[in-house]
Short mmCIF file of C-alpha atoms and ligand atoms in Angstrom, two decimals:
data_model
loop_
_atom_site.label_atom_id
_atom_site.label_comp_id
_atom_site.label_asym_id
_atom_site.label_seq_id
_atom_site.Cartn_x
_atom_site.Cartn_y
_atom_site.Cartn_z
CA SER A 10 13.30 10.35 -17.68
CA ILE A 11 11.20 12.20 -14.99
CA SER A 12 9.03 14.70 -15.49
CA ILE A 13 6.51 16.79 -13.28
CA SER A 14 2.80 17.54 -14.21
CA GLU A 15 0.43 19.58 -12.17
CA SER A 16 -3.46 18.93 -12.10
CA ASN A 17 -6.09 20.16 -9.56
CA GLY A 18 -3.47 21.89 -7.44
CA LEU A 19 -1.52 18.49 -7.02
CA SER A 20 2.04 17.47 -8.47
CA PHE A 21 2.62 14.33 -10.12
CA LEU A 22 6.08 12.89 -10.95
CA ASN A 23 5.94 10.65 -14.30
CA VAL A 24 8.89 8.26 -14.70
CA ASN A 25 9.46 6.57 -18.16
CA ASN A 26 12.30 4.28 -18.66
CA GLU A 27 13.06 1.32 -20.89
CA PHE A 28 11.62 -1.09 -18.50
CA ALA A 29 8.21 0.75 -17.19
CA SER A 30 6.67 3.92 -16.73
CA ALA A 31 5.05 5.07 -13.28
CA LYS A 32 3.09 7.82 -11.98
CA ILE A 33 3.79 9.24 -8.31
CA SER A 34 1.65 11.82 -6.63
CA LEU A 35 3.44 14.05 -4.31
CA PHE A 36 0.00 14.29 -2.26
CA GLY A 37 0.60 11.06 -0.09
CA GLY A 38 3.91 10.10 -1.66
CA HIS A 39 1.50 8.03 -3.33
CA VAL A 40 2.40 5.58 -6.35
CA LEU A 41 -0.65 5.57 -8.84
CA SER A 42 0.70 3.58 -11.55
CA PHE A 43 3.25 0.93 -12.60
CA VAL A 44 3.06 -0.21 -16.30
CA PRO A 45 5.80 -2.40 -17.09
CA ALA A 46 6.96 -2.59 -20.84
CA LEU A 47 6.98 -6.28 -20.50
CA ASP A 48 2.93 -6.40 -21.31
CA GLY A 49 1.82 -2.70 -21.12
CA LYS A 50 -0.59 -3.59 -18.31
CA ASP A 51 -0.96 -1.45 -15.22
CA ARG A 52 -0.38 -3.44 -11.94
CA LEU A 53 -2.10 -0.83 -9.85
CA TRP A 54 -5.81 0.08 -9.68
CA VAL A 55 -6.93 3.66 -9.10
CA SER A 56 -10.72 4.09 -8.21
CA PRO A 57 -12.36 5.96 -11.40
CA HIS A 58 -13.97 8.40 -8.39
CA ALA A 59 -10.81 8.92 -6.63
CA TYR A 60 -10.26 12.22 -4.77
CA LEU A 61 -7.16 13.76 -7.01
CA ASN A 62 -7.50 16.88 -5.25
CA GLY A 63 -5.55 16.57 -1.97
CA GLU A 64 -9.36 16.60 -0.25
CA ARG A 65 -9.15 13.08 0.85
CA PRO A 66 -6.49 10.14 0.71
CA ILE A 67 -6.14 8.56 -2.90
CA ARG A 68 -8.53 5.37 -3.41
CA GLY A 69 -6.04 3.07 -5.02
CA GLY A 70 -2.37 2.61 -6.04
CA ILE A 71 -0.07 2.60 -2.89
CA PRO A 72 -1.46 4.57 0.07
CA ILE A 73 1.02 4.52 2.96
CA CYS A 74 -0.23 3.72 6.24
CA TRP A 75 2.01 5.03 9.14
CA PRO A 76 2.37 5.31 12.05
CA TRP A 77 -0.66 3.25 12.61
CA PHE A 78 -2.82 0.70 10.60
CA ALA A 79 -6.50 1.35 10.28
CA ASN A 80 -7.62 2.61 13.66
CA ASP A 81 -4.92 0.73 15.96
CA HIS A 82 -3.79 4.11 17.31
CA GLY A 83 -5.30 2.94 20.83
CA LYS A 84 -7.97 5.80 20.62
CA GLU A 85 -11.69 5.79 19.57
CA ALA A 86 -12.17 4.97 15.66
CA GLY A 87 -12.58 8.51 14.27
CA GLU A 88 -10.43 10.36 16.78
CA LEU A 89 -7.52 10.11 14.50
CA PRO A 90 -7.22 9.65 10.80
CA PRO A 91 -7.31 5.88 9.80
CA HIS A 92 -3.96 4.54 8.47
CA GLY A 93 -2.25 7.72 9.93
CA PHE A 94 -1.34 10.94 8.67
CA LEU A 95 1.28 10.40 5.91
CA ARG A 96 -1.09 9.95 2.90
CA THR A 97 -2.84 13.24 3.21
CA GLN A 98 0.09 15.34 3.15
CA VAL A 99 2.38 16.72 0.46
CA TRP A 100 5.66 14.96 0.12
CA GLN A 101 8.82 16.45 -1.46
CA LEU A 102 11.12 14.77 -4.19
CA THR A 103 14.56 15.08 -2.37
CA GLU A 104 16.62 12.64 -4.64
CA SER A 105 16.38 11.19 -8.25
CA SER A 106 18.84 9.26 -10.27
CA GLU A 107 18.99 6.84 -13.47
CA ASP A 108 21.15 3.93 -13.93
CA GLU A 109 21.17 0.69 -16.10
CA SER A 110 18.53 -0.94 -13.83
CA GLY A 111 15.85 1.93 -13.97
CA THR A 112 14.89 5.12 -11.89
CA THR A 113 15.23 5.75 -8.35
CA LEU A 114 13.24 8.30 -6.30
CA ALA A 115 13.45 9.44 -2.67
CA LEU A 116 10.41 11.33 -1.14
CA THR A 117 9.92 12.64 2.44
CA PRO A 118 6.87 13.84 3.85
CA SER A 119 6.53 17.36 5.36
CA PHE A 120 5.96 16.23 8.86
CA THR A 121 6.14 12.88 10.89
CA ARG A 122 5.15 14.42 14.44
CA ALA A 123 1.37 14.87 14.96
CA GLU A 124 -1.40 14.05 17.51
CA GLY A 125 -1.20 10.48 18.31
CA PHE A 126 2.55 10.20 17.66
CA GLU A 127 4.93 12.65 19.07
CA HIS A 128 8.20 11.16 18.70
CA ASP A 129 11.39 12.47 16.66
CA CYS A 130 11.94 10.50 13.49
CA ASN A 131 12.69 10.68 9.57
CA VAL A 132 10.68 9.14 7.12
CA VAL A 133 11.77 8.41 3.58
CA LEU A 134 10.23 6.82 0.94
CA ARG A 135 12.21 5.10 -1.87
CA VAL A 136 10.87 3.89 -5.05
CA HIS A 137 12.72 2.39 -7.68
CA VAL A 138 11.07 1.95 -11.39
CA GLY A 139 12.64 -0.75 -13.26
CA ALA A 140 11.28 -4.32 -14.56
CA ARG A 141 10.17 -4.64 -11.18
CA LEU A 142 8.79 -1.87 -8.92
CA ARG A 143 10.18 -1.40 -5.56
CA VAL A 144 8.63 0.87 -3.04
CA ALA A 145 10.58 0.95 0.59
CA LEU A 146 9.37 3.06 3.35
CA GLU A 147 12.34 3.64 5.86
CA THR A 148 11.65 5.07 9.56
CA GLU A 149 14.53 6.30 11.60
CA ASN A 150 14.35 7.04 15.33
CA THR A 151 16.24 10.30 15.63
CA GLY A 152 14.92 10.78 19.04
CA VAL A 153 16.58 9.72 22.45
CA ALA A 154 13.54 7.31 23.58
CA PRO A 155 12.09 4.05 21.81
CA PHE A 156 8.90 4.15 20.06
CA SER A 157 6.44 1.62 18.43
CA PHE A 158 4.62 1.74 15.33
CA ASN A 159 2.55 0.08 12.60
CA THR A 160 2.94 0.45 8.91
CA ALA A 161 1.51 -0.84 5.61
CA LEU A 162 1.92 -0.38 1.87
CA HIS A 163 -1.63 -0.67 1.26
CA THR A 164 -1.37 -1.60 -2.63
CA TYR A 165 -4.38 -1.88 -4.83
CA PHE A 166 -3.54 -4.16 -7.35
CA HIS A 167 -5.34 -4.49 -10.60
CA VAL A 168 -7.04 -7.60 -11.68
CA ASP A 169 -9.03 -8.05 -14.85
CA HIS A 170 -11.73 -9.66 -12.93
CA ILE A 171 -11.80 -10.54 -9.15
CA LYS A 172 -13.86 -13.73 -9.75
CA HIS A 173 -10.74 -15.06 -12.19
CA THR A 174 -8.12 -14.46 -9.56
CA GLU A 175 -6.49 -16.32 -7.01
CA LEU A 176 -3.73 -15.59 -4.47
CA VAL A 177 -0.94 -18.12 -4.21
CA GLY A 178 1.63 -18.73 -1.64
CA ILE A 179 -0.08 -17.43 1.51
CA THR A 180 0.14 -19.90 4.23
CA GLY A 181 -0.86 -19.97 7.97
CA GLU A 182 -3.78 -18.19 9.79
CA TYR A 183 -5.45 -14.81 9.51
CA LYS A 184 -7.37 -12.65 11.73
CA ASP A 185 -10.87 -11.94 10.34
CA LYS A 186 -12.04 -8.40 10.64
CA LEU A 187 -15.50 -9.19 9.37
CA ASP A 188 -15.97 -11.89 12.14
CA ASP A 189 -14.74 -9.98 15.16
CA TRP A 190 -11.25 -11.05 14.46
CA ALA A 191 -11.65 -14.65 14.65
CA VAL A 192 -8.50 -16.51 13.81
CA LYS A 193 -8.95 -18.85 10.80
CA PRO A 194 -6.78 -21.03 8.49
CA THR A 195 -5.93 -19.58 5.07
CA PRO A 196 -8.11 -21.07 2.52
CA VAL A 197 -6.56 -23.19 -0.39
CA PRO A 198 -7.30 -22.30 -3.16
CA TYR A 199 -7.30 -18.69 -2.02
CA THR A 200 -10.20 -17.22 -4.12
CA ILE A 201 -12.17 -14.31 -3.39
CA ASP A 202 -16.16 -14.17 -3.67
CA ALA A 203 -17.49 -12.16 -1.00
CA GLU A 204 -16.25 -9.21 1.29
CA THR A 205 -12.84 -9.81 2.30
CA ASP A 206 -10.84 -8.07 5.17
CA ARG A 207 -8.02 -10.38 6.55
CA ILE A 208 -4.51 -9.75 8.58
CA HIS A 209 -2.64 -12.68 7.84
CA LEU A 210 -0.45 -13.32 10.92
CA SER A 211 2.63 -14.87 9.27
CA ALA A 212 5.24 -12.92 7.38
CA VAL A 213 4.43 -14.01 4.00
CA LYS A 214 7.40 -12.98 1.92
CA GLN A 215 6.00 -13.95 -1.47
CA ALA A 216 2.54 -14.20 -2.71
CA THR A 217 1.35 -14.52 -6.31
CA ILE A 218 -1.69 -13.15 -8.00
CA SER A 219 -2.92 -15.31 -10.67
CA VAL A 220 -5.85 -14.72 -12.92
CA ASP A 221 -7.34 -17.39 -14.93
CA SER A 222 -4.79 -19.78 -13.37
CA THR A 223 -1.75 -17.72 -15.00
CA GLU A 224 0.49 -15.83 -12.94
CA PHE A 225 0.14 -12.09 -13.51
CA THR A 226 2.35 -10.49 -10.67
CA ASP A 227 4.28 -11.58 -7.57
CA VAL A 228 4.14 -9.50 -4.25
CA ILE A 229 7.35 -9.62 -2.34
CA SER A 230 7.33 -8.31 0.98
CA GLU A 231 10.48 -7.28 3.08
CA GLY A 232 10.13 -6.14 6.60
CA ASN A 233 6.58 -7.03 7.13
CA ASP A 234 5.37 -9.08 10.02
CA SER A 235 1.83 -9.87 8.41
CA LEU A 236 -0.09 -9.48 4.92
CA VAL A 237 -3.53 -7.77 4.76
CA VAL A 238 -6.08 -8.99 2.07
CA TRP A 239 -9.00 -6.51 1.38
CA ASN A 240 -11.84 -6.50 -1.23
CA PRO A 241 -14.78 -4.77 0.07
CA TRP A 242 -17.03 -6.57 -2.59
CA GLN A 243 -20.47 -4.87 -2.93
CA GLY A 244 -19.69 -3.12 0.18
CA ALA A 245 -17.96 -0.92 -2.42
CA ALA A 246 -21.18 0.77 -3.11
CA SER A 247 -21.20 2.63 0.36
CA ILE A 248 -17.61 3.86 -0.07
CA SER A 249 -17.98 7.22 -1.93
CA ASP A 250 -14.73 7.50 -3.79
CA MET A 251 -15.09 3.86 -5.11
CA ASP A 252 -17.21 2.74 -8.19
CA PRO A 253 -19.91 0.50 -7.14
CA PHE A 254 -18.62 -2.25 -9.34
CA GLY A 255 -15.11 -1.25 -8.59
CA TYR A 256 -14.12 -4.32 -6.27
CA LYS A 257 -14.41 -6.34 -9.42
CA HIS A 258 -11.03 -5.00 -10.71
CA MET A 259 -9.03 -4.48 -7.49
CA LEU A 260 -7.62 -6.63 -4.98
CA CYS A 261 -5.47 -5.24 -1.93
CA VAL A 262 -2.31 -7.02 -0.70
CA GLU A 263 -0.71 -5.01 1.71
CA SER A 264 2.68 -5.60 2.98
CA SER A 265 2.24 -4.71 6.42
CA VAL A 266 3.59 -4.42 10.13
CA THR A 267 0.40 -4.69 12.34
CA LYS A 268 2.00 -6.10 15.80
CA GLY A 269 3.86 -2.94 16.64
CA LEU A 270 7.51 -2.61 15.85
CA LYS A 271 9.71 -0.99 18.39
CA LEU A 272 12.80 1.51 17.23
CA GLU A 273 15.35 2.30 19.55
CA PRO A 274 17.02 5.77 19.32
CA GLY A 275 19.34 5.67 16.20
CA GLU A 276 17.64 2.42 14.82
CA LYS A 277 16.19 2.53 11.21
CA PHE A 278 13.47 0.20 9.84
CA GLU A 279 12.62 -0.62 5.98
CA LEU A 280 9.22 -1.97 5.09
CA ALA A 281 9.32 -2.89 1.23
CA GLN A 282 7.15 -4.10 -1.43
CA ILE A 283 8.32 -5.52 -4.46
CA ILE A 284 5.77 -5.82 -7.54
CA VAL A 285 7.07 -8.17 -9.94
CA PRO A 286 5.17 -8.54 -13.33
CA LYS A 287 5.16 -12.11 -14.93
O1 TA6 B 323 -6.57 -2.68 4.89
C1 TA6 B 323 -7.65 -2.93 4.92
C2 TA6 B 323 -8.69 -1.78 5.59
O2 TA6 B 323 -7.86 -1.10 6.82
C3 TA6 B 323 -10.02 -1.95 5.66
O3 TA6 B 323 -10.51 -2.32 6.86
C4 TA6 B 323 -10.77 -0.80 4.91
O4 TA6 B 323 -11.33 0.05 5.82
C5 TA6 B 323 -9.54 -0.38 3.73
O5 TA6 B 323 -8.33 -0.65 4.57
C6 TA6 B 323 -9.83 0.87 3.46
O6 TA6 B 323 -9.42 2.11 4.46
P1 TA6 B 323 -9.62 3.64 3.96
O7 TA6 B 323 -9.30 4.31 5.22
O8 TA6 B 323 -8.57 3.83 2.76
O9 TA6 B 323 -11.07 3.83 3.52
#
């Protein structure tokens, strides 16, 4: 079933079926929770201090970065909104259906053209809530000229404790934002014990979040050219909408396009993340 609830001027879609429940905010087209019936544990984390009133992007869940990632819009940081302008607008539910595999929704943002991105295109977010959660952002060039963009599904995964968490399956090199983008080999084992802000440069298709050496969640990516891993660690204390200790319970693993993707007129592109509870 799908129901709509309202709170603080925002609307939320509540999906419930035999496989899972999920909550999606129309502000941001933003998935906030995915609780599989398998074990009843939410795979997504939302900050207890998140703004859920439309004043700011929501801290947690699956923010949508588009048509640039962080501040890679080619202007000075702060001139344009970080991570683009889809995560701060109200989306519309345009389709919904239910079948034996779960519930599928389609949402569209109110606008896709704004300062910094003056191109004709359509954007659709498709969310399938089943035994797995699949979130797919489709961009279509409806104009007459090519354009380039970046995009990410900036997912905040819930982990019981970051110190007991390991990322398995990421190979290749990463660019370290915290070290002037120095290129470094991916660590093995991949544990997090300090502030971490990395763009892994290979198109990692599957990574596993393990807790206490037990697989907890698989993160499958489609269409990505990179994977971003972020945890602010104690720097979270300076992020006003993040609990100072929130970093202990979250890890961002983001299916991303960060190298610039060119879409020709008439072309469509889909970036997807599939969250598989183990
Ligand atoms: O994905 C990593 C990152 O770009 C970090 O550099 C960090 O700033 C984070 O996202 C959160 O960004 P936000 O704009 O949501 O505060």
